[in-house]
Short mmCIF file of N, CA, C and O in Angstrom, two decimals:
data_model
loop_
_atom_site.label_atom_id
_atom_site.label_comp_id
_atom_site.label_asym_id
_atom_site.label_seq_id
_atom_site.Cartn_x
_atom_site.Cartn_y
_atom_site.Cartn_z
N MET A 1 49.34 80.93 146.05
CA MET A 1 50.09 81.51 145.41
C MET A 1 50.68 80.92 144.19
O MET A 1 51.00 79.49 144.46
N THR A 2 50.79 81.27 142.95
CA THR A 2 51.23 80.53 141.73
C THR A 2 52.59 80.29 141.50
O THR A 2 53.00 81.35 141.54
N HIS A 3 53.02 78.55 141.29
CA HIS A 3 54.91 78.91 140.83
C HIS A 3 54.54 79.10 139.51
O HIS A 3 54.18 78.24 138.63
N TRP A 4 55.19 80.11 138.86
CA TRP A 4 55.06 80.50 137.82
C TRP A 4 55.85 80.24 136.99
O TRP A 4 57.27 80.06 137.06
N THR A 5 55.73 79.29 135.38
CA THR A 5 56.88 78.62 134.69
C THR A 5 56.33 79.37 133.30
O THR A 5 55.48 80.38 133.04
N PRO A 6 57.46 79.30 132.36
CA PRO A 6 57.53 79.86 131.17
C PRO A 6 56.17 79.43 130.24
O PRO A 6 55.41 80.41 129.56
N ALA A 7 55.59 78.27 130.56
CA ALA A 7 54.34 77.79 130.05
C ALA A 7 53.42 78.51 130.26
O ALA A 7 52.29 78.96 129.56
N LEU A 8 52.98 78.98 131.70
CA LEU A 8 51.92 79.72 132.24
C LEU A 8 52.32 81.26 131.78
O LEU A 8 50.88 81.56 131.71
N VAL A 9 53.22 81.53 131.78
CA VAL A 9 53.41 83.06 131.25
C VAL A 9 53.03 83.24 129.66
O VAL A 9 52.19 84.13 129.66
N GLU A 10 53.59 82.09 129.33
CA GLU A 10 52.75 82.34 127.68
C GLU A 10 51.47 82.33 127.39
O GLU A 10 50.98 83.10 126.80
N GLU A 11 50.59 81.28 128.42
CA GLU A 11 48.92 81.23 128.10
C GLU A 11 48.48 82.44 128.63
O GLU A 11 47.58 82.70 127.88
N ARG A 12 49.35 83.33 129.69
CA ARG A 12 48.65 84.08 130.48
C ARG A 12 49.00 85.35 129.49
O ARG A 12 47.86 86.36 129.16
N LEU A 13 49.94 85.36 128.56
CA LEU A 13 50.33 86.50 127.54
C LEU A 13 49.24 86.60 126.24
O LEU A 13 48.86 87.49 125.83
N ALA A 14 49.10 85.12 126.02
CA ALA A 14 48.08 84.93 124.65
C ALA A 14 46.58 85.14 125.15
O ALA A 14 46.00 85.79 124.29
N GLU A 15 46.26 85.13 126.55
CA GLU A 15 45.00 85.53 127.10
C GLU A 15 44.66 86.77 127.00
O GLU A 15 43.83 87.49 126.78
N ALA A 16 46.19 87.48 127.42
CA ALA A 16 45.95 89.31 126.91
C ALA A 16 45.73 89.67 126.12
O ALA A 16 45.03 90.74 125.97
N ALA A 17 46.60 89.05 125.22
CA ALA A 17 46.09 89.51 123.74
C ALA A 17 45.11 89.16 123.02
O ALA A 17 44.30 89.98 122.49
N LEU A 18 44.40 87.93 123.52
CA LEU A 18 43.19 87.99 123.13
C LEU A 18 42.01 89.08 123.68
O LEU A 18 41.19 89.25 123.09
N ILE A 19 41.75 89.10 124.88
CA ILE A 19 41.23 90.27 125.53
C ILE A 19 41.43 91.19 124.66
O ILE A 19 40.50 92.40 124.70
N LEU A 20 42.66 91.88 124.58
CA LEU A 20 42.82 93.06 123.67
C LEU A 20 42.10 93.32 122.45
O LEU A 20 41.48 94.51 122.11
N ARG A 21 42.27 92.33 121.67
CA ARG A 21 41.47 92.00 120.55
C ARG A 21 39.75 92.23 120.58
O ARG A 21 39.15 92.87 120.16
N ARG A 22 39.18 91.58 121.88
CA ARG A 22 38.04 91.58 122.31
C ARG A 22 37.43 92.84 122.31
O ARG A 22 35.95 93.25 122.73
N LEU A 23 38.39 94.02 122.87
CA LEU A 23 37.83 94.97 123.62
C LEU A 23 37.26 96.15 122.33
O LEU A 23 37.79 96.00 121.31
N PRO A 24 36.17 96.85 122.78
CA PRO A 24 35.72 97.87 121.89
C PRO A 24 36.73 98.53 121.21
O PRO A 24 37.36 99.36 122.08
N ASP A 25 36.53 99.07 119.97
CA ASP A 25 37.16 99.97 119.53
C ASP A 25 37.28 101.59 120.05
O ASP A 25 36.43 101.78 120.30
N PRO A 26 38.52 102.57 120.40
CA PRO A 26 38.13 103.23 120.95
C PRO A 26 37.88 104.28 119.92
O PRO A 26 37.96 104.43 118.86
N ARG A 27 36.91 105.42 120.58
CA ARG A 27 36.49 106.35 119.65
C ARG A 27 37.10 107.55 120.24
O ARG A 27 37.53 107.99 120.87
N ARG A 28 37.13 108.34 119.07
CA ARG A 28 37.75 109.81 119.26
C ARG A 28 36.78 110.73 119.64
O ARG A 28 35.54 110.90 119.33
N ARG A 29 37.10 111.65 120.48
CA ARG A 29 36.09 112.65 120.92
C ARG A 29 35.92 113.53 120.22
O ARG A 29 37.03 114.20 119.61
N GLY A 30 34.96 114.13 120.15
CA GLY A 30 34.26 115.40 119.54
C GLY A 30 33.93 115.22 117.94
O GLY A 30 33.47 115.92 117.16
N TYR A 31 34.17 113.64 117.34
CA TYR A 31 33.61 113.54 116.11
C TYR A 31 32.17 112.75 116.13
O TYR A 31 31.94 111.83 117.02
N PHE A 32 31.30 113.10 115.57
CA PHE A 32 30.09 112.57 115.61
C PHE A 32 29.49 112.64 114.20
O PHE A 32 29.81 113.67 113.42
N SER A 33 28.24 112.17 114.16
CA SER A 33 27.28 112.35 113.16
C SER A 33 26.31 112.49 113.54
O SER A 33 25.33 112.04 114.46
N THR A 34 25.60 113.67 112.61
CA THR A 34 24.10 113.92 112.58
C THR A 34 23.24 113.33 111.74
O THR A 34 22.16 113.58 111.83
N TRP A 35 23.49 112.20 110.90
CA TRP A 35 22.79 111.89 109.86
C TRP A 35 22.07 110.89 110.71
O TRP A 35 22.48 110.35 111.87
N PRO A 36 21.04 110.44 110.63
CA PRO A 36 19.88 109.38 111.08
C PRO A 36 20.72 107.87 111.09
O PRO A 36 21.49 107.63 109.99
N GLU A 37 20.20 107.13 111.77
CA GLU A 37 20.80 105.46 111.40
C GLU A 37 20.27 104.95 110.59
O GLU A 37 18.91 104.89 110.15
N ILE A 38 20.66 104.21 109.66
CA ILE A 38 20.30 103.72 108.62
C ILE A 38 19.66 102.44 108.85
O ILE A 38 20.30 101.50 109.84
N VAL A 39 18.40 102.32 108.37
CA VAL A 39 17.59 101.20 108.77
C VAL A 39 17.25 100.33 107.56
O VAL A 39 16.83 100.65 106.41
N HIS A 40 18.37 98.97 107.29
CA HIS A 40 18.01 98.18 106.28
C HIS A 40 16.85 97.46 106.15
O HIS A 40 16.20 96.99 107.17
N SER A 41 16.17 97.39 105.13
CA SER A 41 14.98 96.50 104.81
C SER A 41 15.54 94.63 104.59
O SER A 41 16.88 94.82 104.55
N PHE A 42 14.77 93.84 104.50
CA PHE A 42 14.89 92.82 104.37
C PHE A 42 15.75 92.91 103.09
O PHE A 42 16.44 91.58 102.82
N ALA A 43 15.39 92.99 101.83
CA ALA A 43 15.87 92.91 100.88
C ALA A 43 17.26 93.56 100.78
O ALA A 43 18.03 93.46 99.87
N ASP A 44 17.70 94.56 101.35
CA ASP A 44 18.95 94.96 101.58
C ASP A 44 19.58 93.72 102.15
O ASP A 44 21.22 94.12 101.56
N LYS A 45 19.47 93.44 103.06
CA LYS A 45 20.25 92.54 103.88
C LYS A 45 20.34 90.78 102.95
O LYS A 45 21.19 90.20 103.45
N VAL A 46 19.58 90.56 102.20
CA VAL A 46 19.96 89.47 101.20
C VAL A 46 21.17 89.22 100.81
O VAL A 46 21.80 90.00 100.01
N GLY A 47 21.78 88.30 100.84
CA GLY A 47 23.07 87.86 100.39
C GLY A 47 24.35 88.47 101.12
O GLY A 47 25.39 88.44 100.62
N GLN A 48 23.97 89.38 102.18
CA GLN A 48 24.96 90.04 102.86
C GLN A 48 25.78 88.85 103.85
O GLN A 48 24.88 88.21 104.65
N GLU A 49 26.78 88.93 104.49
CA GLU A 49 27.19 88.12 105.47
C GLU A 49 26.72 88.66 106.96
O GLU A 49 26.63 89.86 106.92
N PRO A 50 26.38 87.71 107.81
CA PRO A 50 26.10 88.35 108.90
C PRO A 50 27.11 88.96 109.78
O PRO A 50 28.38 88.36 109.64
N LYS A 51 26.72 90.29 110.22
CA LYS A 51 27.44 90.78 111.16
C LYS A 51 28.32 89.75 112.63
O LYS A 51 26.81 89.44 113.06
N GLN A 52 29.23 89.42 112.52
CA GLN A 52 29.31 88.86 113.85
C GLN A 52 29.38 89.80 115.14
O GLN A 52 29.81 90.80 115.31
N MET A 53 28.65 88.78 116.03
CA MET A 53 28.51 89.27 117.54
C MET A 53 29.97 89.38 118.37
O MET A 53 30.54 88.80 118.07
N ARG A 54 30.00 90.56 118.88
CA ARG A 54 31.33 90.99 119.63
C ARG A 54 31.18 90.43 120.92
O ARG A 54 30.25 91.26 121.69
N VAL A 55 31.97 89.33 121.62
CA VAL A 55 31.53 89.36 123.27
C VAL A 55 32.41 89.93 123.88
O VAL A 55 34.12 89.81 123.96
N LEU A 56 32.08 90.75 124.87
CA LEU A 56 33.17 91.84 125.52
C LEU A 56 33.86 91.14 126.55
O LEU A 56 33.21 90.11 127.53
N PRO A 57 34.92 91.19 127.03
CA PRO A 57 35.71 90.40 128.11
C PRO A 57 34.89 90.86 129.59
O PRO A 57 34.44 91.73 129.65
N SER A 58 35.03 89.91 130.65
CA SER A 58 34.45 90.21 132.05
C SER A 58 35.70 91.34 132.77
O SER A 58 36.70 91.26 132.16
N PRO A 59 35.29 91.86 133.70
CA PRO A 59 35.98 92.72 134.77
C PRO A 59 37.06 91.77 135.01
O PRO A 59 38.15 92.55 134.85
N GLN A 60 36.90 90.76 135.37
CA GLN A 60 37.85 89.75 135.81
C GLN A 60 39.22 89.62 134.97
O GLN A 60 40.41 89.97 135.16
N ALA A 61 38.58 89.28 133.85
CA ALA A 61 39.27 88.79 132.47
C ALA A 61 40.51 90.33 132.21
O ALA A 61 41.48 90.25 131.90
N ILE A 62 39.73 91.33 132.08
CA ILE A 62 40.27 92.77 131.92
C ILE A 62 41.44 92.90 132.98
O ILE A 62 42.24 93.53 132.58
N SER A 63 40.90 92.54 134.23
CA SER A 63 42.17 92.99 135.50
C SER A 63 43.10 92.35 135.15
O SER A 63 44.29 92.65 135.17
N ARG A 64 43.06 90.89 134.93
CA ARG A 64 44.13 89.92 134.69
C ARG A 64 45.00 90.53 133.19
O ARG A 64 46.31 90.49 133.28
N MET A 65 44.10 91.02 132.14
CA MET A 65 44.92 91.53 131.03
C MET A 65 45.85 92.85 131.41
O MET A 65 46.95 92.80 131.46
N GLU A 66 45.33 93.63 132.63
CA GLU A 66 46.04 94.79 132.63
C GLU A 66 47.23 94.55 133.62
O GLU A 66 48.44 95.23 133.35
N GLU A 67 47.46 93.30 134.33
CA GLU A 67 48.31 93.17 135.14
C GLU A 67 49.14 92.42 134.49
O GLU A 67 50.90 92.78 134.16
N THR A 68 48.92 91.67 132.99
CA THR A 68 49.68 91.15 132.32
C THR A 68 50.85 92.21 131.68
O THR A 68 51.75 91.82 131.01
N LEU A 69 49.80 93.26 131.50
CA LEU A 69 50.98 94.42 130.27
C LEU A 69 51.87 94.93 130.73
O LEU A 69 52.79 95.13 130.16
N THR A 70 52.18 94.77 132.27
CA THR A 70 53.12 95.21 132.80
C THR A 70 54.15 94.50 132.82
O THR A 70 55.56 94.84 133.27
N TRP A 71 54.16 93.06 132.64
CA TRP A 71 54.97 91.98 132.87
C TRP A 71 56.32 92.33 131.70
O TRP A 71 57.43 92.06 132.15
N THR A 72 56.15 92.80 130.68
CA THR A 72 57.25 93.23 129.68
C THR A 72 58.47 94.33 129.93
O THR A 72 59.12 94.43 129.72
N GLY A 73 57.75 94.90 131.15
CA GLY A 73 58.92 95.89 131.68
C GLY A 73 60.12 95.97 132.04
O GLY A 73 60.93 96.54 131.80
N CYS A 74 60.10 94.36 132.42
CA CYS A 74 61.52 94.16 132.81
C CYS A 74 62.46 93.43 131.66
O CYS A 74 63.57 93.10 131.85
N LEU A 75 62.04 93.76 130.83
CA LEU A 75 62.43 92.96 129.46
C LEU A 75 63.55 93.57 128.44
O LEU A 75 62.98 95.17 128.82
N GLU A 76 63.90 93.77 127.79
CA GLU A 76 64.78 94.42 126.66
C GLU A 76 63.88 94.66 125.67
O GLU A 76 63.02 94.00 125.64
N PRO A 77 64.04 95.85 125.17
CA PRO A 77 62.64 96.18 124.04
C PRO A 77 62.59 94.86 122.63
O PRO A 77 61.55 94.81 122.55
N ILE A 78 63.91 94.40 122.47
CA ILE A 78 63.37 93.47 121.31
C ILE A 78 63.04 91.91 122.07
O ILE A 78 61.90 91.33 121.14
N ASP A 79 63.18 91.75 123.37
CA ASP A 79 62.61 90.67 123.91
C ASP A 79 60.90 90.81 123.94
O ASP A 79 60.50 89.99 123.79
N GLY A 80 60.97 92.10 124.34
CA GLY A 80 59.13 92.56 124.46
C GLY A 80 58.53 92.28 123.53
O GLY A 80 57.27 91.64 123.47
N LYS A 81 59.07 92.82 122.57
CA LYS A 81 58.37 92.73 121.29
C LYS A 81 58.29 91.76 120.66
O LYS A 81 57.13 91.13 119.88
N ILE A 82 59.22 90.78 120.75
CA ILE A 82 59.20 89.39 120.18
C ILE A 82 57.95 88.52 120.97
O ILE A 82 57.17 87.73 120.67
N VAL A 83 58.08 88.54 122.42
CA VAL A 83 56.96 87.83 123.24
C VAL A 83 55.73 88.49 122.90
O VAL A 83 54.72 87.67 122.89
N TRP A 84 55.38 89.94 122.79
CA TRP A 84 54.07 90.10 122.59
C TRP A 84 53.41 89.60 121.20
O TRP A 84 52.52 89.59 120.70
N MET A 85 54.18 89.85 119.99
CA MET A 85 54.30 89.39 118.56
C MET A 85 53.91 87.94 118.77
O MET A 85 52.84 87.59 118.34
N LYS A 86 54.36 86.89 119.41
CA LYS A 86 53.92 85.91 119.48
C LYS A 86 52.93 85.59 120.53
O LYS A 86 52.01 84.55 119.93
N ALA A 87 52.60 86.21 121.33
CA ALA A 87 51.24 86.01 121.97
C ALA A 87 50.18 86.61 121.20
O ALA A 87 48.84 85.94 121.28
N HIS A 88 50.39 87.60 120.35
CA HIS A 88 49.34 87.94 119.21
C HIS A 88 49.06 87.07 118.43
O HIS A 88 48.06 87.24 117.41
N GLY A 89 49.94 85.76 118.08
CA GLY A 89 49.59 84.86 117.44
C GLY A 89 50.44 84.99 115.65
O GLY A 89 50.04 84.31 114.93
N GLU A 90 51.27 85.87 115.79
CA GLU A 90 52.02 85.97 114.55
C GLU A 90 52.98 85.04 114.26
O GLU A 90 53.41 84.24 115.20
N ARG A 91 53.22 84.90 113.16
CA ARG A 91 54.21 83.55 112.64
C ARG A 91 55.38 84.00 112.91
O ARG A 91 55.95 85.16 112.87
N TRP A 92 56.33 83.30 112.90
CA TRP A 92 58.02 83.36 113.39
C TRP A 92 58.20 84.09 111.88
O TRP A 92 59.39 84.80 112.14
N LYS A 93 57.96 83.86 110.76
CA LYS A 93 58.40 84.53 109.85
C LYS A 93 58.03 85.95 109.86
O LYS A 93 59.01 86.89 109.54
N GLU A 94 56.86 86.54 110.21
CA GLU A 94 56.88 88.10 110.62
C GLU A 94 57.47 88.49 111.64
O GLU A 94 58.01 89.81 111.65
N ILE A 95 57.50 87.60 112.58
CA ILE A 95 58.49 88.41 113.85
C ILE A 95 59.79 88.05 113.35
O ILE A 95 60.53 89.26 113.58
N CYS A 96 60.23 87.34 112.84
CA CYS A 96 61.86 87.49 112.37
C CYS A 96 62.28 88.44 111.54
O CYS A 96 63.07 89.48 111.64
N TYR A 97 61.14 88.95 110.34
CA TYR A 97 61.41 90.12 109.59
C TYR A 97 61.06 91.56 110.61
O TYR A 97 61.82 92.57 110.28
N ALA A 98 60.26 91.45 111.55
CA ALA A 98 60.06 92.61 111.95
C ALA A 98 61.26 93.04 113.19
O ALA A 98 61.61 94.23 113.13
N VAL A 99 61.91 92.16 113.62
CA VAL A 99 63.07 92.24 114.56
C VAL A 99 64.44 91.89 113.92
O VAL A 99 65.42 92.53 114.11
N GLY A 100 64.68 91.42 112.43
CA GLY A 100 65.74 91.59 111.55
C GLY A 100 66.71 90.29 112.49
O GLY A 100 67.78 90.35 112.52
N LEU A 101 66.05 89.09 112.95
CA LEU A 101 66.85 88.12 113.50
C LEU A 101 66.65 86.77 112.41
O LEU A 101 65.33 86.90 111.96
N GLN A 102 67.38 85.74 112.78
CA GLN A 102 66.81 84.47 112.33
C GLN A 102 65.97 83.92 112.92
O GLN A 102 65.71 84.20 114.40
N ARG A 103 65.46 82.81 112.63
CA ARG A 103 64.21 82.29 113.61
C ARG A 103 64.70 81.72 114.94
O ARG A 103 64.28 81.63 115.92
N ALA A 104 65.88 80.82 114.93
CA ALA A 104 66.73 80.29 115.93
C ALA A 104 66.99 81.43 117.28
O ALA A 104 66.70 81.05 118.35
N ALA A 105 67.60 82.38 116.80
CA ALA A 105 67.65 83.85 117.53
C ALA A 105 66.70 84.34 117.82
O ALA A 105 66.42 84.58 119.23
N ALA A 106 65.63 84.45 117.07
CA ALA A 106 64.29 85.00 117.75
C ALA A 106 63.77 83.95 118.70
O ALA A 106 62.95 84.51 119.70
N HIS A 107 63.37 82.71 118.40
CA HIS A 107 62.75 81.85 119.27
C HIS A 107 63.66 81.71 120.55
O HIS A 107 63.03 81.48 121.67
N GLN A 108 64.94 82.17 120.66
CA GLN A 108 66.04 82.10 121.94
C GLN A 108 65.51 83.20 122.72
O GLN A 108 65.39 83.01 123.96
N HIS A 109 65.22 84.29 122.15
CA HIS A 109 65.07 85.64 122.53
C HIS A 109 63.39 85.58 123.46
O HIS A 109 63.04 86.19 124.65
N TRP A 110 62.58 84.93 122.47
CA TRP A 110 61.16 84.65 122.98
C TRP A 110 61.23 83.83 124.31
O TRP A 110 60.65 84.17 125.39
N ALA A 111 62.22 82.53 124.10
CA ALA A 111 61.91 81.76 125.66
C ALA A 111 62.78 82.42 126.76
O ALA A 111 62.52 82.11 127.77
N TYR A 112 63.76 83.29 126.13
CA TYR A 112 64.71 84.16 127.52
C TYR A 112 63.75 84.96 128.01
O TYR A 112 63.39 85.41 129.00
N GLY A 113 62.76 85.52 127.21
CA GLY A 113 61.78 86.97 127.95
C GLY A 113 60.84 85.93 128.67
O GLY A 113 60.40 86.91 129.60
N LEU A 114 60.33 84.93 128.08
CA LEU A 114 59.20 84.22 129.02
C LEU A 114 59.81 83.99 130.68
O LEU A 114 59.15 83.75 131.42
N SER A 115 61.28 83.51 130.14
CA SER A 115 62.05 83.00 131.57
C SER A 115 62.26 84.12 132.40
O SER A 115 62.03 83.99 133.59
N VAL A 116 62.58 85.12 131.96
CA VAL A 116 62.72 86.30 132.94
C VAL A 116 61.34 86.48 133.59
O VAL A 116 61.47 86.77 134.67
N ILE A 117 60.44 86.46 132.71
CA ILE A 117 59.28 87.06 133.22
C ILE A 117 58.98 86.08 134.39
O ILE A 117 58.35 86.43 135.74
N ALA A 118 58.88 84.86 134.11
CA ALA A 118 58.77 83.80 135.30
C ALA A 118 59.48 84.18 136.40
O ALA A 118 59.14 84.02 137.66
N LEU A 119 61.03 84.36 136.18
CA LEU A 119 61.61 84.18 137.12
C LEU A 119 61.17 85.72 138.29
O LEU A 119 61.37 85.49 139.27
N THR A 120 60.88 86.56 137.40
CA THR A 120 60.46 87.94 138.26
C THR A 120 59.11 87.79 139.01
O THR A 120 59.21 88.30 140.11
N LEU A 121 58.41 87.03 138.33
CA LEU A 121 56.99 87.06 138.92
C LEU A 121 57.10 85.83 140.23
O LEU A 121 56.32 85.90 141.27
N ASN A 122 57.98 85.16 140.22
CA ASN A 122 58.56 83.77 141.38
C ASN A 122 59.43 84.59 142.44
O ASN A 122 59.73 84.12 143.44
N ARG A 123 59.68 85.90 142.28
CA ARG A 123 60.56 86.75 143.08
C ARG A 123 62.12 86.02 143.06
O ARG A 123 62.31 86.19 144.31
N GLN A 124 62.22 85.58 142.11
CA GLN A 124 63.99 84.75 142.14
C GLN A 124 64.85 85.94 141.68
O GLN A 124 64.23 86.79 140.40
N PRO A 125 65.95 85.99 142.13
CA PRO A 125 66.93 87.26 141.54
C PRO A 125 66.88 86.60 139.89
O PRO A 125 67.22 85.44 139.68
N VAL A 126 67.21 87.51 139.01
CA VAL A 126 67.62 87.39 137.69
C VAL A 126 69.13 87.51 137.23
O VAL A 126 69.28 88.96 137.16
N ASN A 127 69.78 86.96 137.07
CA ASN A 127 71.45 87.44 137.05
C ASN A 127 71.52 87.56 135.33
O ASN A 127 71.77 86.30 134.78
N ARG A 128 71.70 88.71 135.12
CA ARG A 128 71.97 88.91 133.66
C ARG A 128 73.04 88.63 133.02
O ARG A 128 73.41 88.66 131.67
N GLN A 129 74.39 88.06 133.96
CA GLN A 129 75.22 87.81 133.37
C GLN A 129 75.27 86.37 133.16
O GLN A 129 76.44 85.90 132.39
N LEU A 130 74.16 85.42 133.33
CA LEU A 130 74.43 84.28 132.99
C LEU A 130 73.82 84.15 131.51
O LEU A 130 73.38 85.20 130.86
N SER A 131 74.08 83.39 130.45
CA SER A 131 74.05 83.22 129.37
C SER A 131 72.37 83.02 129.15
O SER A 131 71.68 82.53 130.00
N LYS A 132 71.93 83.29 128.02
CA LYS A 132 70.33 82.82 127.69
C LYS A 132 70.04 81.40 127.83
O LYS A 132 68.70 81.40 128.72
N ARG A 133 70.83 80.71 127.38
CA ARG A 133 70.69 79.33 127.98
C ARG A 133 70.50 78.90 129.28
O ARG A 133 69.48 77.92 129.45
N LYS A 134 71.19 79.33 129.79
CA LYS A 134 71.41 78.97 131.31
C LYS A 134 70.00 79.11 131.90
O LYS A 134 69.83 78.79 132.97
N LEU A 135 69.91 80.59 131.66
CA LEU A 135 68.54 81.16 132.39
C LEU A 135 67.08 80.50 131.98
O LEU A 135 66.48 80.56 132.86
N ILE A 136 67.16 80.00 130.70
CA ILE A 136 66.00 79.45 130.03
C ILE A 136 65.85 78.24 130.96
O ILE A 136 65.15 77.57 131.57
N ARG A 137 67.11 77.25 131.12
CA ARG A 137 67.31 76.24 131.77
C ARG A 137 67.00 76.04 133.19
O ARG A 137 66.06 75.43 133.99
N LEU A 138 67.47 77.61 133.91
CA LEU A 138 66.91 77.61 135.13
C LEU A 138 65.46 77.96 135.53
O LEU A 138 64.72 77.37 136.49
N ALA A 139 64.71 78.50 134.71
CA ALA A 139 63.42 79.18 134.94
C ALA A 139 62.77 77.58 134.61
O ALA A 139 61.42 77.61 135.39
N ARG A 140 63.13 76.91 133.63
CA ARG A 140 62.57 75.85 133.53
C ARG A 140 62.25 74.53 134.52
O ARG A 140 61.49 73.75 134.59
N GLY A 141 63.76 74.67 135.20
CA GLY A 141 63.56 73.81 136.18
C GLY A 141 63.38 74.12 137.32
O GLY A 141 63.16 73.62 138.57
N ALA A 142 63.52 75.28 137.67
CA ALA A 142 62.86 76.06 139.00
C ALA A 142 61.03 75.85 139.28
O ALA A 142 60.46 75.57 138.48
#
């Protein structure tokens, strides 16, 4: 059994965001093309950038991602949004603009969200009456 820390939670959320990006795009049902597939000749391909190959994630990685997607259910909506935006690699400037907070406040919400998730995964009680700073210290020291 793993003892969860905010750093481990952050790594797992970043992995889940990466796996979400690697999944194939969803297709709409009912829409299809009756046109034949276009076959490009060598002359058509000269000068074009090579198409990057998309590596699909393993079933174990998808299972870990699905488990990770449920973790933000115990957070306030703003904390969950900040945690997921940071996991997707967004810069603090975009995060602050999206949630309407200063950088220090957004960083504190992010650290608080990771700490709440870590404490919840460790099956420790989360006292919502504690200040954000005390709960973050509790999760890091626990």
